[in-house]
Coordinates of N, CA and C in Angstrom, one line a residue:
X1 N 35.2 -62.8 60.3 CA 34.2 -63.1 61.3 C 34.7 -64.1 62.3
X2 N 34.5 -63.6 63.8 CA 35.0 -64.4 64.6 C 34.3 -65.8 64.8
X3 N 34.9 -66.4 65.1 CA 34.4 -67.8 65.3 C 32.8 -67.9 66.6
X4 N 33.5 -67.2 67.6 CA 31.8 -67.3 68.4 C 30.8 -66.1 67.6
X5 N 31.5 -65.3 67.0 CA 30.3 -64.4 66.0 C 29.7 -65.5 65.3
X6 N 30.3 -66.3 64.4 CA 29.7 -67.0 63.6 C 28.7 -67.9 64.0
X7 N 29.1 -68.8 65.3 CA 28.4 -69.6 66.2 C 27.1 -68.7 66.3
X8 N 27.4 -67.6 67.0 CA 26.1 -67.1 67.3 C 24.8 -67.3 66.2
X9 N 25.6 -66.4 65.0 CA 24.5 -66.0 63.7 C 23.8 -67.7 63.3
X10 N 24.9 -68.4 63.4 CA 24.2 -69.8 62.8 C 23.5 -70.1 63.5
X11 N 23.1 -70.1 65.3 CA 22.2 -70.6 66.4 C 20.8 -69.9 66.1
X12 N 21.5 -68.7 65.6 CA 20.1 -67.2 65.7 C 19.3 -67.9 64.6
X13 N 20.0 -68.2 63.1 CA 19.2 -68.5 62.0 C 18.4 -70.0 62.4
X14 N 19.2 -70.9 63.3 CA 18.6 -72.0 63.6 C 17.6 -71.9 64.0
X15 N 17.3 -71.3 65.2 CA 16.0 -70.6 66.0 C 15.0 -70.3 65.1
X16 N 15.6 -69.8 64.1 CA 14.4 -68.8 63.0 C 13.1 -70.3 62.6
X17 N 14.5 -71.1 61.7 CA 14.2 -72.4 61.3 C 13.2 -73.3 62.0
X18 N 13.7 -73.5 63.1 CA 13.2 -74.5 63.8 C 11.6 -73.8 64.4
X19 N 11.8 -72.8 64.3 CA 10.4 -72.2 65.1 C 9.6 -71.9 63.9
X20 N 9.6 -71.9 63.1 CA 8.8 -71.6 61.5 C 7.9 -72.8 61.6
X21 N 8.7 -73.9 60.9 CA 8.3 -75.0 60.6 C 7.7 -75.1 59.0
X22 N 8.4 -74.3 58.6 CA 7.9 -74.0 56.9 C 7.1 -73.2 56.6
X23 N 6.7 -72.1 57.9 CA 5.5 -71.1 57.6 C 6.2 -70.0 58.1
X24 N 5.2 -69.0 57.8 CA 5.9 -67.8 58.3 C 7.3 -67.7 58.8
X25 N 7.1 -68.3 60.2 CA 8.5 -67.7 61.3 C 8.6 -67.3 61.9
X26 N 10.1 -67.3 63.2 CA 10.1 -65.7 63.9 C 10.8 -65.1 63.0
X27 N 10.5 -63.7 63.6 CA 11.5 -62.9 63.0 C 12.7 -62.4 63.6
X28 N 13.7 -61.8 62.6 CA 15.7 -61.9 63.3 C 15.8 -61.0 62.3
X29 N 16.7 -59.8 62.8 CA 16.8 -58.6 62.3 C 18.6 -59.0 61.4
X30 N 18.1 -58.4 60.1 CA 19.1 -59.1 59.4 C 20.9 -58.6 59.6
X31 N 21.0 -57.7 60.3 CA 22.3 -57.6 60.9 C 22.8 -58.8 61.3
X32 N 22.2 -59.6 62.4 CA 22.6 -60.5 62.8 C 23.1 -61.4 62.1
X33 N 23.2 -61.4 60.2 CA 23.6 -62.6 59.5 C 24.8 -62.1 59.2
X34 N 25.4 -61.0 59.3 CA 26.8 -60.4 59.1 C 27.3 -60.3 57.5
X35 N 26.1 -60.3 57.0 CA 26.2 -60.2 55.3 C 26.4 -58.6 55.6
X36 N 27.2 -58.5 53.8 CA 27.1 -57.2 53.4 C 26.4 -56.4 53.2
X37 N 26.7 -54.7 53.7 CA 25.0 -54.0 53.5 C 25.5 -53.3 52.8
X38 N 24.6 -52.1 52.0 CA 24.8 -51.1 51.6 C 23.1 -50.4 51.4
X39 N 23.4 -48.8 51.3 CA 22.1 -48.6 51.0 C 20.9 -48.4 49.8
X40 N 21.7 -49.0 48.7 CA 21.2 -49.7 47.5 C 22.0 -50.1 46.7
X41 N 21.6 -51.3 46.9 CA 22.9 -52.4 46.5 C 22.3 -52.6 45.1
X42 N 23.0 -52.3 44.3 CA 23.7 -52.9 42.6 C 23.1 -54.2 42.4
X43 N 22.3 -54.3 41.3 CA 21.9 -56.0 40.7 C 23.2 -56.5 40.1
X44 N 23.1 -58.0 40.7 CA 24.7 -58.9 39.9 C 23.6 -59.1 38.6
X45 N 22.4 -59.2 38.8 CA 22.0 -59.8 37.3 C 20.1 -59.7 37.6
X46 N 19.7 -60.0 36.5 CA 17.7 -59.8 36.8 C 17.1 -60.9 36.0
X47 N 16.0 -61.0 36.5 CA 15.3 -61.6 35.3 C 13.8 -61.3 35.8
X48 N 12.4 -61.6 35.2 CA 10.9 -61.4 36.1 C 10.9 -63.0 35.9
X49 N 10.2 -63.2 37.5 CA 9.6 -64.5 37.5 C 7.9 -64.1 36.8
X50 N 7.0 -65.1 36.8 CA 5.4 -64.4 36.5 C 4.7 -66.0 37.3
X51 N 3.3 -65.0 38.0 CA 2.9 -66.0 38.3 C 0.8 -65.9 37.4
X52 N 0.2 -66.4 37.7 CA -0.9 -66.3 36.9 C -2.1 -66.3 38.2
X53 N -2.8 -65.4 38.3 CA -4.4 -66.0 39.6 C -5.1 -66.6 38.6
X54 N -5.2 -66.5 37.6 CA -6.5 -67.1 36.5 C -6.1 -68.7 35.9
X55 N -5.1 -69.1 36.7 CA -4.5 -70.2 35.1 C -3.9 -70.5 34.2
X56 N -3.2 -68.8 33.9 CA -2.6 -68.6 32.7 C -3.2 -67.8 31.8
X57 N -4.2 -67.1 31.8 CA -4.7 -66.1 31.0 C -4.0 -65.0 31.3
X58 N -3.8 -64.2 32.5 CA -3.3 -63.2 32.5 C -2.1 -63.6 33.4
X59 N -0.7 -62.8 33.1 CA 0.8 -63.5 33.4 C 1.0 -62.0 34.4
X60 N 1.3 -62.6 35.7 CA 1.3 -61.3 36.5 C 3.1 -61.3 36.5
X61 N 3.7 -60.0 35.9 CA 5.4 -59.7 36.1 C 5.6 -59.3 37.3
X62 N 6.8 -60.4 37.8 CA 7.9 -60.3 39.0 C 8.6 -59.4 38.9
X63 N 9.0 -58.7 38.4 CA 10.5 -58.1 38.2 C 11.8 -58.5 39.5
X64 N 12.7 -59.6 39.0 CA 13.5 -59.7 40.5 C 14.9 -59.7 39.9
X65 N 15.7 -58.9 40.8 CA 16.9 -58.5 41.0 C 17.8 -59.4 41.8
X66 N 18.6 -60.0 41.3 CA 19.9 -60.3 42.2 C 20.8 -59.9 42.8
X67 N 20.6 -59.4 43.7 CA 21.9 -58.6 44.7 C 22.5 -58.7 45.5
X68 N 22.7 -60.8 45.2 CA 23.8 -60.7 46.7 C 23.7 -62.3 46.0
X69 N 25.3 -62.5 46.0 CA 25.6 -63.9 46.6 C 27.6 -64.2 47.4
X70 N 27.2 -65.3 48.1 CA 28.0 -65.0 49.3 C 27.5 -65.9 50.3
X71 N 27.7 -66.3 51.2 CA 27.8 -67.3 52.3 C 27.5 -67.1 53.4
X72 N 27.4 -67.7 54.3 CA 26.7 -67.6 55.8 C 27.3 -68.9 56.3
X73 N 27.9 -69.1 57.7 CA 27.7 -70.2 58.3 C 26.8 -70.5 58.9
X74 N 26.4 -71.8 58.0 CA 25.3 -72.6 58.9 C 25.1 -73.9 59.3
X75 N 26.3 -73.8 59.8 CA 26.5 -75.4 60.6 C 25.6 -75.7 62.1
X76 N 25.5 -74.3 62.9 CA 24.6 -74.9 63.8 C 23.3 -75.0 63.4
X77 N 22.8 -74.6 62.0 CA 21.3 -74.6 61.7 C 20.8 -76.2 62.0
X78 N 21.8 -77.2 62.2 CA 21.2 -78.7 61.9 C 21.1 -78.8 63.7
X79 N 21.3 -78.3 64.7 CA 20.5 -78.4 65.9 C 19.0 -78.2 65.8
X80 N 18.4 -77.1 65.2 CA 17.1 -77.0 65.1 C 16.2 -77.8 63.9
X81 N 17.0 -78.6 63.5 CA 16.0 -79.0 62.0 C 15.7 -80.6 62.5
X82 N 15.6 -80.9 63.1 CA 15.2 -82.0 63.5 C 15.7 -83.3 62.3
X83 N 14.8 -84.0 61.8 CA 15.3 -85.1 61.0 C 16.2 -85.0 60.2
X84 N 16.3 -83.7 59.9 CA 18.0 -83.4 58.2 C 18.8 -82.6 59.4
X85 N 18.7 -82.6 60.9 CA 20.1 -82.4 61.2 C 21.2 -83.1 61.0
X86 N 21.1 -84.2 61.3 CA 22.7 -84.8 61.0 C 23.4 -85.0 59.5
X87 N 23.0 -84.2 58.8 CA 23.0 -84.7 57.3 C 23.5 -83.0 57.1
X88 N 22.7 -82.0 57.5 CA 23.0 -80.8 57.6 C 24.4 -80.2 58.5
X89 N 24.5 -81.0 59.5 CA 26.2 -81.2 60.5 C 26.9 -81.7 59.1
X90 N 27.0 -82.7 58.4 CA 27.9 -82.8 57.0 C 27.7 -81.7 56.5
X91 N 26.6 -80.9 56.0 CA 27.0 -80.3 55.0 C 27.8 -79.0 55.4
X92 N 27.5 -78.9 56.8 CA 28.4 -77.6 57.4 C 29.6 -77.6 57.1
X93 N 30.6 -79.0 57.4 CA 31.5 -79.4 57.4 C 32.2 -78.8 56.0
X94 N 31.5 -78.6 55.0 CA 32.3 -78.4 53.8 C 32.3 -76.9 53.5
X95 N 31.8 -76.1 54.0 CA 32.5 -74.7 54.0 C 30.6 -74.0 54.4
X96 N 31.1 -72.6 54.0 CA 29.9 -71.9 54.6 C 28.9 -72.2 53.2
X97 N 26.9 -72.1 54.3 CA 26.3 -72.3 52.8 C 26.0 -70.9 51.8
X98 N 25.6 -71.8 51.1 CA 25.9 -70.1 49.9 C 24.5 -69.4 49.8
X99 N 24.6 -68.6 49.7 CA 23.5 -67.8 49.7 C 23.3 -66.8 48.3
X100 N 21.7 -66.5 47.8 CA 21.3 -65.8 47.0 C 20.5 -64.8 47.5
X101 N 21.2 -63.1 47.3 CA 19.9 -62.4 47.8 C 18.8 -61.7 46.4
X102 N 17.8 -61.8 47.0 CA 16.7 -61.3 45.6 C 15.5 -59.9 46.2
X103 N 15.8 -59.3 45.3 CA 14.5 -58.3 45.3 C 13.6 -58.4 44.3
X104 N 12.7 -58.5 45.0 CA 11.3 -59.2 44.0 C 10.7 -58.0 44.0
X105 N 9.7 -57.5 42.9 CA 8.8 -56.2 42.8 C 7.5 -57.1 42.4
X106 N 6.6 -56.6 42.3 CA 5.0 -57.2 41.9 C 5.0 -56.0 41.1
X107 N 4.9 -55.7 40.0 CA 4.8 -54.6 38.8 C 3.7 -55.2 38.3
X108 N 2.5 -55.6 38.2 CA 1.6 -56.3 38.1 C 0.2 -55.8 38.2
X109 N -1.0 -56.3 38.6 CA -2.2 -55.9 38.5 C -3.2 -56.7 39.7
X110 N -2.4 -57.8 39.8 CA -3.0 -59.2 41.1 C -1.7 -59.0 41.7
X111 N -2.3 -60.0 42.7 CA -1.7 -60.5 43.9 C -1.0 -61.2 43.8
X112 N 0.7 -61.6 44.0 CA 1.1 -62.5 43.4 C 1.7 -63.0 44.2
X113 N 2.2 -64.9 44.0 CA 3.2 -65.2 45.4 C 4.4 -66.5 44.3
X114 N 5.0 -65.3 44.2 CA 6.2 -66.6 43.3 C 6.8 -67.8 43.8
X115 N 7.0 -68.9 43.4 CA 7.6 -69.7 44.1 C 8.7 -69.7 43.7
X116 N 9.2 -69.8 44.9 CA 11.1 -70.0 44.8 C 11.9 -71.3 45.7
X117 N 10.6 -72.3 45.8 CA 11.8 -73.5 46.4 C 12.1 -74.3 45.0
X118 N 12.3 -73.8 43.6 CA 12.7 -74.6 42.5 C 14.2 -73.9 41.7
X119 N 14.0 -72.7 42.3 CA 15.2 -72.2 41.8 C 16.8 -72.9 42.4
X120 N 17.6 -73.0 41.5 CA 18.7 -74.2 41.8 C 19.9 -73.8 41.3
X121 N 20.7 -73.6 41.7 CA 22.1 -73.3 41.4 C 22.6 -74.6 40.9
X122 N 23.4 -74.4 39.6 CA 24.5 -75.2 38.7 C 24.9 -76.7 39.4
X123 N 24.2 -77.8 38.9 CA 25.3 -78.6 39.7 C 26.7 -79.0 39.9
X124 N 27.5 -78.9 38.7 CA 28.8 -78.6 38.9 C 29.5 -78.2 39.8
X125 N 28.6 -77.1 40.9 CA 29.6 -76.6 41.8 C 29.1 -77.5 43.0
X126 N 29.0 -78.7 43.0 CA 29.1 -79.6 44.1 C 30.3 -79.7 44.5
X127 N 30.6 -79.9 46.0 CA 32.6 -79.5 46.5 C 32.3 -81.6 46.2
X128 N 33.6 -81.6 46.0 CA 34.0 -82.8 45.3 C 33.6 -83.9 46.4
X129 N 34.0 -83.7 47.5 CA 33.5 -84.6 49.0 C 31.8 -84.8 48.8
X130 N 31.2 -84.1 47.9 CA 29.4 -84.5 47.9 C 28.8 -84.3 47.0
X131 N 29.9 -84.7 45.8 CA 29.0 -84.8 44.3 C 28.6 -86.7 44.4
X132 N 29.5 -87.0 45.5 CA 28.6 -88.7 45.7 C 28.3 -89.0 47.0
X133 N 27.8 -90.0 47.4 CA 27.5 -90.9 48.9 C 26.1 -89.9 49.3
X134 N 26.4 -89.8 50.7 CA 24.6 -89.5 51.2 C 24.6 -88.4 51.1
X135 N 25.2 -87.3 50.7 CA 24.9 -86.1 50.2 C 24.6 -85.6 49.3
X136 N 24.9 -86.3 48.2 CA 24.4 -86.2 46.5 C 23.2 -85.7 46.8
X137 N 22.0 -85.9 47.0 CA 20.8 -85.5 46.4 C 20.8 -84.0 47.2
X138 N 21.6 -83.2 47.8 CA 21.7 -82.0 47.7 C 22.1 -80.8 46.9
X139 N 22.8 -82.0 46.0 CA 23.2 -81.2 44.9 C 22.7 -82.0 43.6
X140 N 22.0 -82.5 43.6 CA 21.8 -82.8 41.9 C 20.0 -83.3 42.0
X141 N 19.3 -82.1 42.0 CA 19.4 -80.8 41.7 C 19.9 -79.7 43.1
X142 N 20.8 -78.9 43.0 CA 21.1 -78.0 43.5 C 19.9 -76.9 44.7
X143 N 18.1 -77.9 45.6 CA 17.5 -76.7 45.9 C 18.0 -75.8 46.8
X144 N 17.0 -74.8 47.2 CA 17.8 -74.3 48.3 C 17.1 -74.8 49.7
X145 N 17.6 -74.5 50.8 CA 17.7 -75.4 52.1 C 16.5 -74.4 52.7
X146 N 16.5 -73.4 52.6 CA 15.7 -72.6 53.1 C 15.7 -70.9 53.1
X147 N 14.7 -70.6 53.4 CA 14.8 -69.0 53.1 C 14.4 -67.9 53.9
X148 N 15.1 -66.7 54.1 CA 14.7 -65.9 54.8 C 14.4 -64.4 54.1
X149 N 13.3 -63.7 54.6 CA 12.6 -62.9 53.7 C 12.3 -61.9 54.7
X150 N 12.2 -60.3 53.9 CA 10.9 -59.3 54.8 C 9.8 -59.5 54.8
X151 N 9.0 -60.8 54.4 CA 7.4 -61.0 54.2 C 7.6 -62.3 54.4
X152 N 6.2 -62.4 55.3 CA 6.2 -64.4 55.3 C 6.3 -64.9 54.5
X153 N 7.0 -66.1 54.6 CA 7.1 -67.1 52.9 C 6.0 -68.0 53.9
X154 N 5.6 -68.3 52.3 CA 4.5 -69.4 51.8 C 5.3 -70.8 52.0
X155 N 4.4 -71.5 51.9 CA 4.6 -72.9 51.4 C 6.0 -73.5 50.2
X156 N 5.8 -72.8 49.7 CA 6.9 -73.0 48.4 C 8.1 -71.9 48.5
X157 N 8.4 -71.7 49.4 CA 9.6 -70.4 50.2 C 9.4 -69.7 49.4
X158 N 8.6 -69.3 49.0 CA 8.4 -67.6 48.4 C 7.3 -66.8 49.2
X159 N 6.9 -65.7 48.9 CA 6.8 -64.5 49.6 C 5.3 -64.5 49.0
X160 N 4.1 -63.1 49.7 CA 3.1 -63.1 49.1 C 3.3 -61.5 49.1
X161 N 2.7 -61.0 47.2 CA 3.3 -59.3 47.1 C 1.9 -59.1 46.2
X162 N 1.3 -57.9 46.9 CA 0.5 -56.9 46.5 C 1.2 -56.2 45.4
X163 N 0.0 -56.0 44.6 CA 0.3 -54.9 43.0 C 1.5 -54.0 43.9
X164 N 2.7 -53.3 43.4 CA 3.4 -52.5 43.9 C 4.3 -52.4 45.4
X165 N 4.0 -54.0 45.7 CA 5.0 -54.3 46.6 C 6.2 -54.9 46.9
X166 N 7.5 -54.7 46.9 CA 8.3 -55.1 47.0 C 9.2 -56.2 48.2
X167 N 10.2 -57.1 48.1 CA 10.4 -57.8 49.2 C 12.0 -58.2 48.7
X168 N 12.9 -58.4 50.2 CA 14.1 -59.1 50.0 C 14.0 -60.4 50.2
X169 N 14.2 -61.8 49.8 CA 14.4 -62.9 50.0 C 15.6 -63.1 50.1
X170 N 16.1 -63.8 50.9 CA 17.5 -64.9 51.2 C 17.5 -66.2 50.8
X171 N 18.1 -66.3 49.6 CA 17.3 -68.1 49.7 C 18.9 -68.7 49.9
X172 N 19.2 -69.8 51.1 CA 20.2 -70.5 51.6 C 20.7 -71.5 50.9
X173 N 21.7 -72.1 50.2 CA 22.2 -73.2 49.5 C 23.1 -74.2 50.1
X174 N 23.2 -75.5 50.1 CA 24.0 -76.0 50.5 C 25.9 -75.5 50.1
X175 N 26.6 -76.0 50.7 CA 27.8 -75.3 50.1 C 28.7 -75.4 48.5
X176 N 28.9 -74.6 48.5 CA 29.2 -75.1 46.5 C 31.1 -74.8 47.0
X177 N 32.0 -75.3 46.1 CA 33.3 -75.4 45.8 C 33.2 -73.8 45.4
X178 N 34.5 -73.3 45.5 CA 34.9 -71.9 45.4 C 35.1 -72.1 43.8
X179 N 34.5 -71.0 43.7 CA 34.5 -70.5 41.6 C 34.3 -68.8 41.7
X180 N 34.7 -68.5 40.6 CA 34.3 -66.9 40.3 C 32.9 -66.4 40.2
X181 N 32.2 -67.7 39.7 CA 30.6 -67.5 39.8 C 30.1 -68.3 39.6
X182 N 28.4 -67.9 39.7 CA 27.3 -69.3 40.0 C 26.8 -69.7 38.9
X183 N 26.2 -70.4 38.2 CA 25.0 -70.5 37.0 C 23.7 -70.9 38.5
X184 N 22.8 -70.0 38.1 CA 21.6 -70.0 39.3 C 20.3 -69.5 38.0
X185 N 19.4 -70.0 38.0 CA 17.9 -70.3 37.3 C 16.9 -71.3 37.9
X186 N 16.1 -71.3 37.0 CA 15.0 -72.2 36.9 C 14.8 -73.0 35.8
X187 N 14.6 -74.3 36.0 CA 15.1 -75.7 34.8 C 14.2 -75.6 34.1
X188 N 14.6 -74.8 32.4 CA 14.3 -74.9 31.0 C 13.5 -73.5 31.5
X189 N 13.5 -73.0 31.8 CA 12.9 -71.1 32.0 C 14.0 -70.4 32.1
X190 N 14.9 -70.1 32.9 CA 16.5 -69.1 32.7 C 17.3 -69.5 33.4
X191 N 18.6 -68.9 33.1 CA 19.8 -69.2 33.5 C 20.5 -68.2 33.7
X192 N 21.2 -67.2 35.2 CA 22.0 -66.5 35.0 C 23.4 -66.8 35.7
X193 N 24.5 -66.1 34.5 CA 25.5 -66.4 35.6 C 26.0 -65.0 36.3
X194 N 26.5 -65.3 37.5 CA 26.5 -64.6 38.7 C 27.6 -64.5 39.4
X195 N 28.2 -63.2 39.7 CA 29.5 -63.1 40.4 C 29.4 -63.2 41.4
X196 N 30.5 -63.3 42.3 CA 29.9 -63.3 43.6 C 30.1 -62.0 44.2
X197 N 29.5 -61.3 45.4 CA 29.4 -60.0 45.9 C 28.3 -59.5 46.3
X198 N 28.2 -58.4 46.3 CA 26.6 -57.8 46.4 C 26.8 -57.6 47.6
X199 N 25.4 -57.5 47.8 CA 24.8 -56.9 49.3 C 23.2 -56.8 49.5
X200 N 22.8 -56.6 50.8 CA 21.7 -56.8 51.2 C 21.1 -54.8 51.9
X201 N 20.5 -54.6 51.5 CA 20.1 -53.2 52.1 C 20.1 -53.2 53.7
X202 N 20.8 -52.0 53.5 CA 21.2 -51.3 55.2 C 19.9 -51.7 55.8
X203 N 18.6 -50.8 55.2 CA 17.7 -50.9 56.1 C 16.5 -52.1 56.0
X204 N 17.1 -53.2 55.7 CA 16.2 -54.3 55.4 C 15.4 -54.8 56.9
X205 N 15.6 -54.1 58.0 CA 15.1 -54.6 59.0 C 14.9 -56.2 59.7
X206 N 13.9 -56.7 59.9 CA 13.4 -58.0 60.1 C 13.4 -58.9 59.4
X207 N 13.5 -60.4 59.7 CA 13.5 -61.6 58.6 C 12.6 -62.1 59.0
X208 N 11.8 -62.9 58.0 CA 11.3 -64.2 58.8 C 12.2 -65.4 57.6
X209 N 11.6 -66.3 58.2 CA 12.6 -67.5 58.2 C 11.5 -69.0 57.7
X210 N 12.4 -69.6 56.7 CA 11.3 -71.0 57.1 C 12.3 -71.8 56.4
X211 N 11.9 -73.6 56.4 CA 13.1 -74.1 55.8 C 12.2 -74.5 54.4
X212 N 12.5 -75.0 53.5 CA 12.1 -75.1 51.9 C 12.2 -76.5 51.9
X213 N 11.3 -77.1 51.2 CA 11.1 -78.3 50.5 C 11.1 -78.5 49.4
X214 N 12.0 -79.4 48.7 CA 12.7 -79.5 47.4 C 11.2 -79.8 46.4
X215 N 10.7 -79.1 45.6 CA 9.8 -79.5 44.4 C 10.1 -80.6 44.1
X216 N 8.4 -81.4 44.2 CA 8.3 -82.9 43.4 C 8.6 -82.7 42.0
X217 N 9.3 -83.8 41.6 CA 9.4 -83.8 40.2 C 8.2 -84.1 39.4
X218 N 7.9 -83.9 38.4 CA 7.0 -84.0 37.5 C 6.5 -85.2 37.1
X219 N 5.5 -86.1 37.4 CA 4.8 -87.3 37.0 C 5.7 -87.7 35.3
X220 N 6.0 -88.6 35.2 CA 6.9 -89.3 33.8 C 5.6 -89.7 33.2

């Protein structure tokens, strides 16, 4: 990828960002991220998220597929993010950010809207330059920076899916140290590990965009 290609894609995803503001978004047709396509891309790994409308009486199944991880430059994304720009210019600095792609199904009976700003990649693969000082709390816990999807994301960067609807999510990571693979879950629910590769479907069309806010931790 050439260098003003790259410029470009990172300005285009910034735009997305900065015009969301944590909601919907505009939308950016996913060519422009220069990820891998194919026209049905292979799970690296699965698991179902579940969410509940009642409270927990009835457990509505996610069924979501892993099909992509792999990188993106996103160093000009910290022009549009206003207050974590300059913090975001460091983290560019340390290579491209990593990215998780997911296909979520609603195989279910309600309406469901998973949240996905808690899911967190391994901290171990912090690059050695920002497992300390003012970048640490990017990686320990590992959230993701933001997300881009074929359906508005919510509040909690996940998606909203009707009984029998499906959706791709992008969720964006700060940059991790080069390894053969990820450990990527949700803390004390699952853990998968994860090669890197995949792809994103040829015809995924349009994104929207928003940036994610890291889950409060749990009252002690």
């Amino acid at each position: 990828m050439g260098a003003r290609i790259a410029w470009v894609i990172a300005v285009t995803i910034a735009v997305v960002l900065d015009g969301c503001g944590g909601a919907a978004g505009t939308r950016l047709p996913v060519s422009l991220l220069g990820l891998p396509t194919a026209p049905a891309p292979p799970q690296l790994g699965a698991t179902t998220l579940a969410t509940s409308p009642d409270g927990g009486i009835y457990r509505n199944p996610d069924p979501t597929q892993v099909i992509l991880v792999g990188g993106v430059d996103g160093r000009a994304v910290a022009a549009r993010l206003g207050g974590a720009a300059p913090e975001w210019v460091r983290l560019g600095r340390l290579g491209d950010f990593a990215v998780v792609g997911l296909r979520l199904h609603n195989a279910g009976k309600a309406g469901s809207d998973p949240e996905l700003d808690d899911l967190q990649v391994a901290s171990d693969l912090a690059p050695a330059a920002a497992d300390a000082g003012p970048l640490r709390h990017y990686y320990h816990p590992t959230f993701p920076l933001a997300a881009l999807a074929t359906a508005p994301i919510n509040g909690q960067c996940g998606v909203h899916l009707d009984p029998g609807q499906s959706a791709l999510v992008l969720l964006l990571y700060p940059p991790l140290r080069p390894s053969a693979s990820i450990v990527w879950g949700r803390y004390q629910d699952f853990a998968l590990t994860l090669p890197h590769g995949g792809a994103v479907p040829a015809d995924a069309g349009d994104l929207f965009g928003a940036r994610c806010t890291p889950p409060q931790p749990p009252p002690a």
